[in-house]
Amino acid sequence: PEAITVQELANRMAEKGADLVKAMFKMGMAVTVNQTIDQDTAELLVTDFGHNVRRVSDADVELELDTTEDNEADLKPRAPVVTIMGHVDHGKTSLLDALRGTDVTAGEAGGITQHIGAYQVTLKDKSQITFLDTPGHEAFSDMRARGANVTDIVVLVVAADDGLMPQTIEAIHHTKAAGVPMIVAINKCDKPEANPQKIRERLLEHEVIVEEMSGDVQDVEVSALKKTGLDDLTDKIQLQAELLELKANPGRAAEGAVVEAKLDKGRGPVATILVRRGTLKVGDIFVVGAESGKVRAMIDDKGKQVKKAGPSTPVEVLGLSGVPMAGDQLQVVDTETKAREIAEYRQSVMQQKRTTQAPASLESMFSALK
Ligand code: GDP
Ligand code: MG
């Protein structure tokens, strides 16, 4: 009969090694995760776990992660993270492109713009703003649904020649629900038929009271096409960011969120991580959603290889076991065993959810066929 270590058995059962140790302790056996056990004991454990269907709660797993709060003294200012929302064709993509062009470091060292789902601009005063490159409230709510509240500020784009449209109003609702401050960018002001004042008045109906109407929501007239009002917009973002006093501790194990992820033909699973706190470094071992890995390389939004990434920095990370989902959290842990253990546990939970949800989706498949 083959012998197996407690950890190997735990991995196969998609359980935590520590829980097997605990269970064995209850059976009167004191072992460590690295110790081998005989087949009888292994079978005993399998039935014990299988029959009781006792699930470790997510909270228990998270306990193994260092989620401690940081000391005030360790906090350093960090760049604001901005999401652009608004109705289709009101100029979200154009504005993102125009803002990207305001980066004073753009073109430096032959950097080529990489679309990695987020980018950072450095302003004339050297301060930075991070923009999420996936506009729209779907991405925003998807991320939030997965627990990633990465956005500090929403820029609501409204075309001055079109007015408030259904997706504008939806974006207002999402932003309010998230409790994220908003800045209104009235776009297409270069158009002769543009009527910014009408937009301000219509916004009142949705309880968005801009400064010009004696409210506290900042608004700015821009033209993404003519690139006017952009400095004004970045000034207002900075002002809003100052009010929020955004800070993070760069000197701890990194935590971040997946902005986007894909399977790259040549490079394998790749994820853009927006670092929330700590500094992510090449060689770091991590768990991200139900995947784990070790940072093999990191590439920034200018296509440059970087060795580390601090708070509010988006980087493409290579070295993942699989493709995580947008909004998944990344956490750096000390050992590969721990990373794998947590990832496998999460995979088993997902598997279980999928199994229990299967009848419902089958039903909907059949009704869709009718
Ligand atoms: P999105 O759907 O919100 O991403 O909107 P796009 O950025 O794709 O813009 C939709 C259309 O509006 C495109 O044809 C743009 O060229 C045009 N557009 C965007 N911004 C401006 C602007 O400031 N002025 C004018 N005149 N046209 C604009
Ligand atoms: Mg677009």
GROMACS .gro file of C-alpha atoms and ligand atoms in nm:
model
  399
    1PRO     CA    1   0.000   0.000   0.000
    2GLU     CA    2   0.127   0.341  -0.096
    3ALA     CA    3   0.205   0.605   0.162
    4ILE     CA    4   0.100   0.965   0.117
    5THR     CA    5   0.177   1.286   0.300
    6VAL     CA    6  -0.106   1.467   0.474
    7GLN     CA    7  -0.057   1.759   0.238
    8GLU     CA    8  -0.075   1.543  -0.076
    9LEU     CA    9  -0.392   1.387   0.051
   10ALA     CA   10  -0.535   1.728   0.131
   11ASN     CA   11  -0.453   1.846  -0.220
   12ARG     CA   12  -0.629   1.548  -0.374
   13MET     CA   13  -0.932   1.607  -0.155
   14ALA     CA   14  -0.925   1.980  -0.227
   15GLU     CA   15  -0.913   2.040   0.145
   16LYS     CA   16  -0.674   2.237   0.356
   17GLY     CA   17  -0.380   2.047   0.501
   18ALA     CA   18  -0.436   2.215   0.834
   19ASP     CA   19  -0.791   2.081   0.848
   20LEU     CA   20  -0.671   1.725   0.795
   21VAL     CA   21  -0.421   1.775   1.074
   22LYS     CA   22  -0.704   1.902   1.296
   23ALA     CA   23  -0.926   1.608   1.207
   24MET     CA   24  -0.647   1.362   1.283
   25PHE     CA   25  -0.580   1.537   1.610
   26LYS     CA   26  -0.943   1.475   1.702
   27MET     CA   27  -0.888   1.109   1.617
   28GLY     CA   28  -0.595   1.113   1.854
   29MET     CA   29  -0.315   1.133   1.597
   30ALA     CA   30  -0.063   1.414   1.620
   31VAL     CA   31   0.089   1.470   1.275
   32THR     CA   32   0.222   1.754   1.064
   33VAL     CA   33   0.122   1.821   0.702
   34ASN     CA   34   0.456   1.688   0.575
   35GLN     CA   35   0.426   1.354   0.752
   36THR     CA   36   0.330   1.041   0.558
   37ILE     CA   37   0.032   0.840   0.672
   38ASP     CA   38  -0.074   0.487   0.585
   39GLN     CA   39  -0.359   0.397   0.357
   40ASP     CA   40  -0.598   0.302   0.634
   41THR     CA   41  -0.560   0.639   0.798
   42ALA     CA   42  -0.594   0.810   0.461
   43GLU     CA   43  -0.918   0.624   0.391
   44LEU     CA   44  -1.045   0.711   0.733
   45LEU     CA   45  -0.983   1.075   0.661
   46VAL     CA   46  -1.146   1.061   0.321
   47THR     CA   47  -1.463   0.906   0.463
   48ASP     CA   48  -1.458   1.142   0.756
   49PHE     CA   49  -1.445   1.444   0.529
   50GLY     CA   50  -1.674   1.294   0.269
   51HIS     CA   51  -1.946   1.179   0.503
   52ASN     CA   52  -1.966   1.484   0.716
   53VAL     CA   53  -1.952   1.708   0.408
   54ARG     CA   54  -1.816   1.960   0.649
   55ARG     CA   55  -1.706   2.262   0.452
   56VAL     CA   56  -1.448   2.498   0.581
   57SER     CA   57  -1.595   2.841   0.541
   58ASP     CA   58  -1.435   3.100   0.319
   59ALA     CA   59  -1.361   3.296   0.630
   60ASP     CA   60  -1.144   3.012   0.758
   61VAL     CA   61  -0.944   3.012   0.439
   62GLU     CA   62  -0.907   3.386   0.446
   63LEU     CA   63  -0.769   3.351   0.796
   64GLU     CA   64  -0.457   3.207   0.644
   65LEU     CA   65  -0.411   3.522   0.442
   66ASP     CA   66  -0.255   3.829   0.589
   67THR     CA   67  -0.547   4.069   0.570
   68THR     CA   68  -0.437   4.280   0.865
   69GLU     CA   69  -0.500   4.651   0.854
   70ASP     CA   70  -0.201   4.874   0.802
   71ASN     CA   71  -0.060   5.115   1.056
   72GLU     CA   72  -0.142   5.476   0.982
   73ALA     CA   73   0.232   5.552   0.987
   74ASP     CA   74   0.299   5.311   0.698
   75LEU     CA   75   0.043   5.468   0.467
   76LYS     CA   76   0.168   5.667   0.168
   77PRO     CA   77  -0.039   5.866  -0.083
   78ARG     CA   78  -0.147   5.664  -0.385
   79ALA     CA   79  -0.283   5.756  -0.727
   80PRO     CA   80  -0.662   5.765  -0.774
   81VAL     CA   81  -0.825   5.490  -0.983
   82VAL     CA   82  -1.080   5.630  -1.227
   83THR     CA   83  -1.354   5.458  -1.429
   84ILE     CA   84  -1.519   5.634  -1.720
   85MET     CA   85  -1.888   5.565  -1.767
   86GLY     CA   86  -2.160   5.696  -1.992
   87HIS     CA   87  -2.397   5.622  -2.275
   88VAL     CA   88  -2.274   5.450  -2.591
   89ASP     CA   89  -2.122   5.691  -2.844
   90HIS     CA   90  -2.093   5.975  -2.593
   91GLY     CA   91  -1.714   5.950  -2.624
   92LYS     CA   92  -1.582   5.720  -2.347
   93THR     CA   93  -1.321   5.554  -2.568
   94SER     CA   94  -1.224   5.885  -2.729
   95LEU     CA   95  -1.182   6.047  -2.389
   96LEU     CA   96  -0.973   5.755  -2.260
   97ASP     CA   97  -0.750   5.786  -2.565
   98ALA     CA   98  -0.722   6.163  -2.528
   99LEU     CA   99  -0.634   6.133  -2.159
  100ARG     CA  100  -0.375   5.869  -2.239
  101GLY     CA  101  -0.217   6.128  -2.465
  102THR     CA  102  -0.172   6.372  -2.175
  103ASP     CA  103   0.090   6.144  -2.018
  104VAL     CA  104   0.416   6.339  -2.001
  105THR     CA  105   0.616   6.016  -1.999
  106ALA     CA  106   0.441   5.880  -2.310
  107GLY     CA  107   0.686   5.821  -2.591
  108GLU     CA  108   0.972   5.809  -2.342
  109ALA     CA  109   1.215   5.518  -2.392
  110GLY     CA  110   1.025   5.406  -2.698
  111GLY     CA  111   0.733   5.280  -2.496
  112ILE     CA  112   0.450   5.142  -2.704
  113THR     CA  113   0.097   5.174  -2.572
  114GLN     CA  114  -0.024   4.837  -2.448
  115HIS     CA  115  -0.392   4.778  -2.394
  116ILE     CA  116  -0.384   4.584  -2.072
  117GLY     CA  117  -0.719   4.697  -1.928
  118ALA     CA  118  -0.587   4.992  -1.732
  119TYR     CA  119  -0.326   5.261  -1.774
  120GLN     CA  120  -0.157   5.526  -1.571
  121VAL     CA  121  -0.082   5.881  -1.679
  122THR     CA  122   0.185   6.095  -1.523
  123LEU     CA  123   0.088   6.463  -1.512
  124LYS     CA  124   0.316   6.764  -1.541
  125ASP     CA  125   0.353   6.785  -1.163
  126LYS     CA  126   0.462   6.417  -1.161
  127SER     CA  127   0.144   6.303  -0.989
  128GLN     CA  128  -0.037   6.009  -1.144
  129ILE     CA  129  -0.389   5.897  -1.228
  130THR     CA  130  -0.487   5.538  -1.309
  131PHE     CA  131  -0.766   5.487  -1.560
  132LEU     CA  132  -0.954   5.163  -1.603
  133ASP     CA  133  -0.959   5.102  -1.975
  134THR     CA  134  -1.280   4.902  -1.974
  135PRO     CA  135  -1.547   5.169  -1.970
  136GLY     CA  136  -1.910   5.101  -1.906
  137HIS     CA  137  -2.108   5.012  -1.601
  138GLU     CA  138  -2.114   4.638  -1.683
  139ALA     CA  139  -1.743   4.604  -1.611
  140PHE     CA  140  -1.786   4.829  -1.308
  141SER     CA  141  -2.069   4.621  -1.158
  142ASP     CA  142  -1.907   4.289  -1.253
  143MET     CA  143  -1.598   4.388  -1.061
  144ARG     CA  144  -1.802   4.503  -0.766
  145ALA     CA  145  -2.006   4.183  -0.768
  146ARG     CA  146  -1.680   3.994  -0.727
  147GLY     CA  147  -1.582   4.212  -0.436
  148ALA     CA  148  -1.339   4.439  -0.614
  149ASN     CA  149  -1.421   4.798  -0.537
  150VAL     CA  150  -1.122   4.931  -0.721
  151THR     CA  151  -1.272   5.256  -0.850
  152ASP     CA  152  -1.211   5.569  -0.644
  153ILE     CA  153  -1.372   5.817  -0.882
  154VAL     CA  154  -1.621   5.787  -1.169
  155VAL     CA  155  -1.606   6.023  -1.464
  156LEU     CA  156  -1.951   6.037  -1.619
  157VAL     CA  157  -1.933   6.128  -1.986
  158VAL     CA  158  -2.236   6.302  -2.132
  159ALA     CA  159  -2.243   6.422  -2.491
  160ALA     CA  160  -2.351   6.786  -2.495
  161ASP     CA  161  -2.536   6.735  -2.822
  162ASP     CA  162  -2.733   6.433  -2.703
  163GLY     CA  163  -2.828   6.472  -2.339
  164LEU     CA  164  -2.902   6.216  -2.071
  165MET     CA  165  -2.963   5.874  -2.217
  166PRO     CA  166  -3.062   5.539  -2.057
  167GLN     CA  167  -2.702   5.429  -1.995
  168THR     CA  168  -2.617   5.771  -1.851
  169ILE     CA  169  -2.891   5.725  -1.595
  170GLU     CA  170  -2.787   5.366  -1.524
  171ALA     CA  171  -2.431   5.484  -1.470
  172ILE     CA  172  -2.556   5.745  -1.222
  173HIS     CA  173  -2.741   5.474  -1.031
  174HIS     CA  174  -2.441   5.242  -1.023
  175THR     CA  175  -2.210   5.518  -0.908
  176LYS     CA  176  -2.448   5.626  -0.633
  177ALA     CA  177  -2.502   5.267  -0.520
  178ALA     CA  178  -2.127   5.221  -0.495
  179GLY     CA  179  -2.087   5.546  -0.303
  180VAL     CA  180  -1.815   5.656  -0.541
  181PRO     CA  181  -1.774   6.031  -0.608
  182MET     CA  182  -1.854   6.144  -0.960
  183ILE     CA  183  -1.718   6.409  -1.193
  184VAL     CA  184  -1.932   6.498  -1.494
  185ALA     CA  185  -1.742   6.544  -1.820
  186ILE     CA  186  -1.967   6.721  -2.068
  187ASN     CA  187  -1.818   6.602  -2.397
  188LYS     CA  188  -1.843   6.707  -2.761
  189CYS     CA  189  -1.843   7.074  -2.662
  190ASP     CA  190  -1.676   7.147  -2.997
  191LYS     CA  191  -2.006   7.076  -3.171
  192PRO     CA  192  -2.211   7.382  -3.270
  193GLU     CA  193  -2.528   7.225  -3.135
  194ALA     CA  194  -2.367   7.147  -2.797
  195ASN     CA  195  -2.572   7.270  -2.503
  196PRO     CA  196  -2.384   7.205  -2.177
  197GLN     CA  197  -2.626   7.407  -1.967
  198LYS     CA  198  -2.913   7.182  -2.071
  199ILE     CA  199  -2.711   6.881  -1.946
  200ARG     CA  200  -2.656   7.046  -1.607
  201GLU     CA  201  -3.028   7.112  -1.575
  202ARG     CA  202  -3.127   6.760  -1.677
  203LEU     CA  203  -2.882   6.617  -1.423
  204LEU     CA  204  -3.080   6.788  -1.146
  205GLU     CA  205  -3.368   6.552  -1.220
  206HIS     CA  206  -3.139   6.266  -1.119
  207GLU     CA  207  -3.009   6.439  -0.808
  208VAL     CA  208  -2.673   6.510  -0.960
  209ILE     CA  209  -2.619   6.874  -0.870
  210VAL     CA  210  -2.310   7.015  -1.031
  211GLU     CA  211  -2.109   7.306  -0.893
  212GLU     CA  212  -2.252   7.554  -1.142
  213MET     CA  213  -2.596   7.469  -1.005
  214SER     CA  214  -2.465   7.522  -0.649
  215GLY     CA  215  -2.409   7.152  -0.589
  216ASP     CA  216  -2.090   6.969  -0.499
  217VAL     CA  217  -2.045   6.750  -0.808
  218GLN     CA  218  -1.761   6.882  -1.021
  219ASP     CA  219  -1.833   6.926  -1.390
  220VAL     CA  220  -1.610   7.011  -1.681
  221GLU     CA  221  -1.667   7.091  -2.046
  222VAL     CA  222  -1.442   6.887  -2.273
  223SER     CA  223  -1.392   6.780  -2.629
  224ALA     CA  224  -1.223   6.445  -2.661
  225LEU     CA  225  -1.194   6.513  -3.032
  226LYS     CA  226  -1.030   6.858  -3.011
  227LYS     CA  227  -0.854   6.763  -2.686
  228THR     CA  228  -0.984   7.063  -2.497
  229GLY     CA  229  -1.066   7.075  -2.127
  230LEU     CA  230  -0.844   6.775  -2.052
  231ASP     CA  231  -0.617   6.959  -1.807
  232ASP     CA  232  -0.925   7.092  -1.637
  233LEU     CA  233  -1.056   6.737  -1.607
  234THR     CA  234  -0.732   6.596  -1.464
  235ASP     CA  235  -0.715   6.893  -1.221
  236LYS     CA  236  -1.062   6.809  -1.098
  237ILE     CA  237  -0.975   6.441  -1.064
  238GLN     CA  238  -0.673   6.539  -0.855
  239LEU     CA  239  -0.881   6.772  -0.641
  240GLN     CA  240  -1.133   6.496  -0.579
  241ALA     CA  241  -0.852   6.254  -0.502
  242GLU     CA  242  -0.707   6.495  -0.245
  243LEU     CA  243  -1.043   6.511  -0.071
  244LEU     CA  244  -1.049   6.132  -0.055
  245GLU     CA  245  -0.699   6.121   0.102
  246LEU     CA  246  -0.614   5.803  -0.087
  247LYS     CA  247  -0.336   5.612   0.084
  248ALA     CA  248  -0.188   5.265   0.092
  249ASN     CA  249   0.103   5.085   0.252
  250PRO     CA  250   0.355   5.001  -0.021
  251GLY     CA  251   0.574   4.803   0.217
  252ARG     CA  252   0.370   4.488   0.269
  253ALA     CA  253   0.281   4.170   0.082
  254ALA     CA  254   0.085   4.281  -0.223
  255GLU     CA  255  -0.291   4.265  -0.269
  256GLY     CA  256  -0.469   4.356  -0.588
  257ALA     CA  257  -0.757   4.288  -0.821
  258VAL     CA  258  -0.780   4.130  -1.165
  259VAL     CA  259  -0.881   4.392  -1.421
  260GLU     CA  260  -0.875   4.147  -1.710
  261ALA     CA  261  -0.729   3.807  -1.782
  262LYS     CA  262  -0.677   3.588  -2.083
  263LEU     CA  263  -0.499   3.284  -2.215
  264ASP     CA  264  -0.220   3.408  -2.438
  265LYS     CA  265  -0.098   3.167  -2.705
  266GLY     CA  266   0.268   3.231  -2.645
  267ARG     CA  267   0.276   3.342  -2.285
  268GLY     CA  268   0.012   3.126  -2.119
  269PRO     CA  269  -0.238   3.268  -1.868
  270VAL     CA  270  -0.192   3.645  -1.830
  271ALA     CA  271  -0.375   3.878  -1.593
  272THR     CA  272  -0.371   4.252  -1.549
  273ILE     CA  273  -0.349   4.320  -1.179
  274LEU     CA  274  -0.428   4.654  -1.026
  275VAL     CA  275  -0.227   4.663  -0.706
  276ARG     CA  276  -0.437   4.784  -0.413
  277ARG     CA  277  -0.176   4.781  -0.139
  278GLY     CA  278   0.175   4.647  -0.092
  279THR     CA  279   0.426   4.607  -0.373
  280LEU     CA  280   0.406   4.319  -0.617
  281LYS     CA  281   0.747   4.187  -0.718
  282VAL     CA  282   0.888   3.941  -0.967
  283GLY     CA  283   0.924   3.609  -0.784
  284ASP     CA  284   0.629   3.670  -0.549
  285ILE     CA  285   0.408   3.368  -0.483
  286PHE     CA  286   0.038   3.444  -0.494
  287VAL     CA  287  -0.316   3.317  -0.498
  288VAL     CA  288  -0.562   3.488  -0.731
  289GLY     CA  289  -0.924   3.375  -0.719
  290ALA     CA  290  -0.912   2.999  -0.773
  291GLU     CA  291  -0.567   3.012  -0.934
  292SER     CA  292  -0.220   3.040  -0.792
  293GLY     CA  293   0.121   3.122  -0.929
  294LYS     CA  294   0.456   3.287  -0.903
  295VAL     CA  295   0.526   3.618  -1.076
  296ARG     CA  296   0.751   3.522  -1.368
  297ALA     CA  297   0.746   3.866  -1.531
  298MET     CA  298   0.553   4.190  -1.515
  299ILE     CA  299   0.483   4.429  -1.801
  300ASP     CA  300   0.344   4.779  -1.756
  301ASP     CA  301   0.099   4.971  -1.977
  302LYS     CA  302   0.388   5.101  -2.188
  303GLY     CA  303   0.508   4.752  -2.271
  304LYS     CA  304   0.806   4.779  -2.040
  305GLN     CA  305   0.920   4.493  -1.819
  306VAL     CA  306   0.911   4.597  -1.455
  307LYS     CA  307   1.045   4.429  -1.142
  308LYS     CA  308   0.789   4.573  -0.901
  309ALA     CA  309   0.454   4.748  -0.894
  310GLY     CA  310   0.321   4.956  -0.605
  311PRO     CA  311  -0.031   5.069  -0.505
  312SER     CA  312  -0.265   5.185  -0.786
  313THR     CA  313  -0.028   5.051  -1.053
  314PRO     CA  314  -0.171   4.822  -1.321
  315VAL     CA  315   0.063   4.549  -1.447
  316GLU     CA  316   0.032   4.246  -1.664
  317VAL     CA  317   0.141   3.943  -1.466
  318LEU     CA  318   0.283   3.621  -1.613
  319GLY     CA  319   0.321   3.296  -1.423
  320LEU     CA  320  -0.034   3.196  -1.334
  321SER     CA  321  -0.166   2.840  -1.305
  322GLY     CA  322  -0.478   2.934  -1.502
  323VAL     CA  323  -0.695   3.224  -1.610
  324PRO     CA  324  -0.867   3.403  -1.320
  325MET     CA  325  -1.181   3.618  -1.355
  326ALA     CA  326  -1.206   3.995  -1.365
  327GLY     CA  327  -1.260   4.119  -1.012
  328ASP     CA  328  -1.078   3.825  -0.850
  329GLN     CA  329  -0.846   3.926  -0.570
  330LEU     CA  330  -0.476   3.858  -0.574
  331GLN     CA  331  -0.286   3.802  -0.254
  332VAL     CA  332   0.081   3.733  -0.208
  333VAL     CA  333   0.151   3.442   0.028
  334ASP     CA  334   0.475   3.295   0.163
  335THR     CA  335   0.473   2.946   0.019
  336GLU     CA  336   0.365   2.775  -0.302
  337THR     CA  337   0.199   2.504  -0.095
  338LYS     CA  338  -0.021   2.759   0.075
  339ALA     CA  339  -0.105   2.930  -0.254
  340ARG     CA  340  -0.199   2.598  -0.414
  341GLU     CA  341  -0.394   2.488  -0.110
  342ILE     CA  342  -0.612   2.798  -0.110
  343ALA     CA  343  -0.658   2.794  -0.488
  344GLU     CA  344  -0.758   2.429  -0.483
  345TYR     CA  345  -1.000   2.487  -0.202
  346ARG     CA  346  -1.161   2.771  -0.395
  347GLN     CA  347  -1.178   2.553  -0.705
  348SER     CA  348  -1.359   2.285  -0.510
  349VAL     CA  349  -1.608   2.542  -0.382
  350MET     CA  350  -1.666   2.666  -0.737
  351GLN     CA  351  -1.705   2.308  -0.859
  352GLN     CA  352  -1.964   2.247  -0.590
  353LYS     CA  353  -2.154   2.561  -0.683
  354ARG     CA  354  -2.150   2.461  -1.049
  355THR     CA  355  -2.289   2.116  -0.964
  356THR     CA  356  -2.571   2.257  -0.754
  357GLN     CA  357  -2.651   2.519  -1.014
  358ALA     CA  358  -2.649   2.277  -1.307
  359PRO     CA  359  -3.023   2.188  -1.310
  360ALA     CA  360  -3.121   2.554  -1.326
  361SER     CA  361  -2.895   2.626  -1.621
  362LEU     CA  362  -3.008   2.309  -1.798
  363GLU     CA  363  -3.366   2.418  -1.754
  364SER     CA  364  -3.292   2.756  -1.901
  365MET     CA  365  -3.111   2.583  -2.188
  366PHE     CA  366  -3.421   2.379  -2.265
  367SER     CA  367  -3.653   2.674  -2.245
  368ALA     CA  368  -3.418   2.865  -2.472
  369LEU     CA  369  -3.451   2.585  -2.728
  370LYS     CA  370  -3.832   2.600  -2.732
  371GDP     P1  371  -1.809   5.548  -2.672
  371GDP     O1  372  -1.909   5.456  -2.733
  371GDP     O2  373  -1.868   5.620  -2.554
  371GDP     O3  374  -1.679   5.484  -2.641
  371GDP     O4  375  -1.783   5.667  -2.779
  371GDP     P2  376  -1.661   5.683  -2.881
  371GDP     O5  377  -1.541   5.735  -2.814
  371GDP     O6  378  -1.647   5.562  -2.962
  371GDP     O7  379  -1.718   5.803  -2.970
  371GDP     C1  380  -1.835   5.792  -3.047
  371GDP     C2  381  -1.830   5.888  -3.162
  371GDP     O8  382  -1.829   6.022  -3.114
  371GDP     C3  383  -1.706   5.873  -3.250
  371GDP     O9  384  -1.742   5.890  -3.384
  371GDP     C4  385  -1.616   5.986  -3.204
  371GDP    O10  386  -1.529   6.031  -3.302
  371GDP     C5  387  -1.716   6.092  -3.166
  371GDP     N1  388  -1.665   6.181  -3.061
  371GDP     C6  389  -1.614   6.146  -2.942
  371GDP     N2  390  -1.577   6.253  -2.872
  371GDP     C7  391  -1.607   6.362  -2.948
  371GDP     C8  392  -1.593   6.504  -2.929
  371GDP    O11  393  -1.545   6.554  -2.830
  371GDP     N3  394  -1.640   6.582  -3.031
  371GDP     C9  395  -1.695   6.531  -3.144
  371GDP     N4  396  -1.736   6.617  -3.236
  371GDP     N5  397  -1.707   6.400  -3.165
  371GDP    C10  398  -1.665   6.316  -3.069
  372MG      MG  399  -1.624   5.283  -2.660
   0.00000   0.00000   0.00000
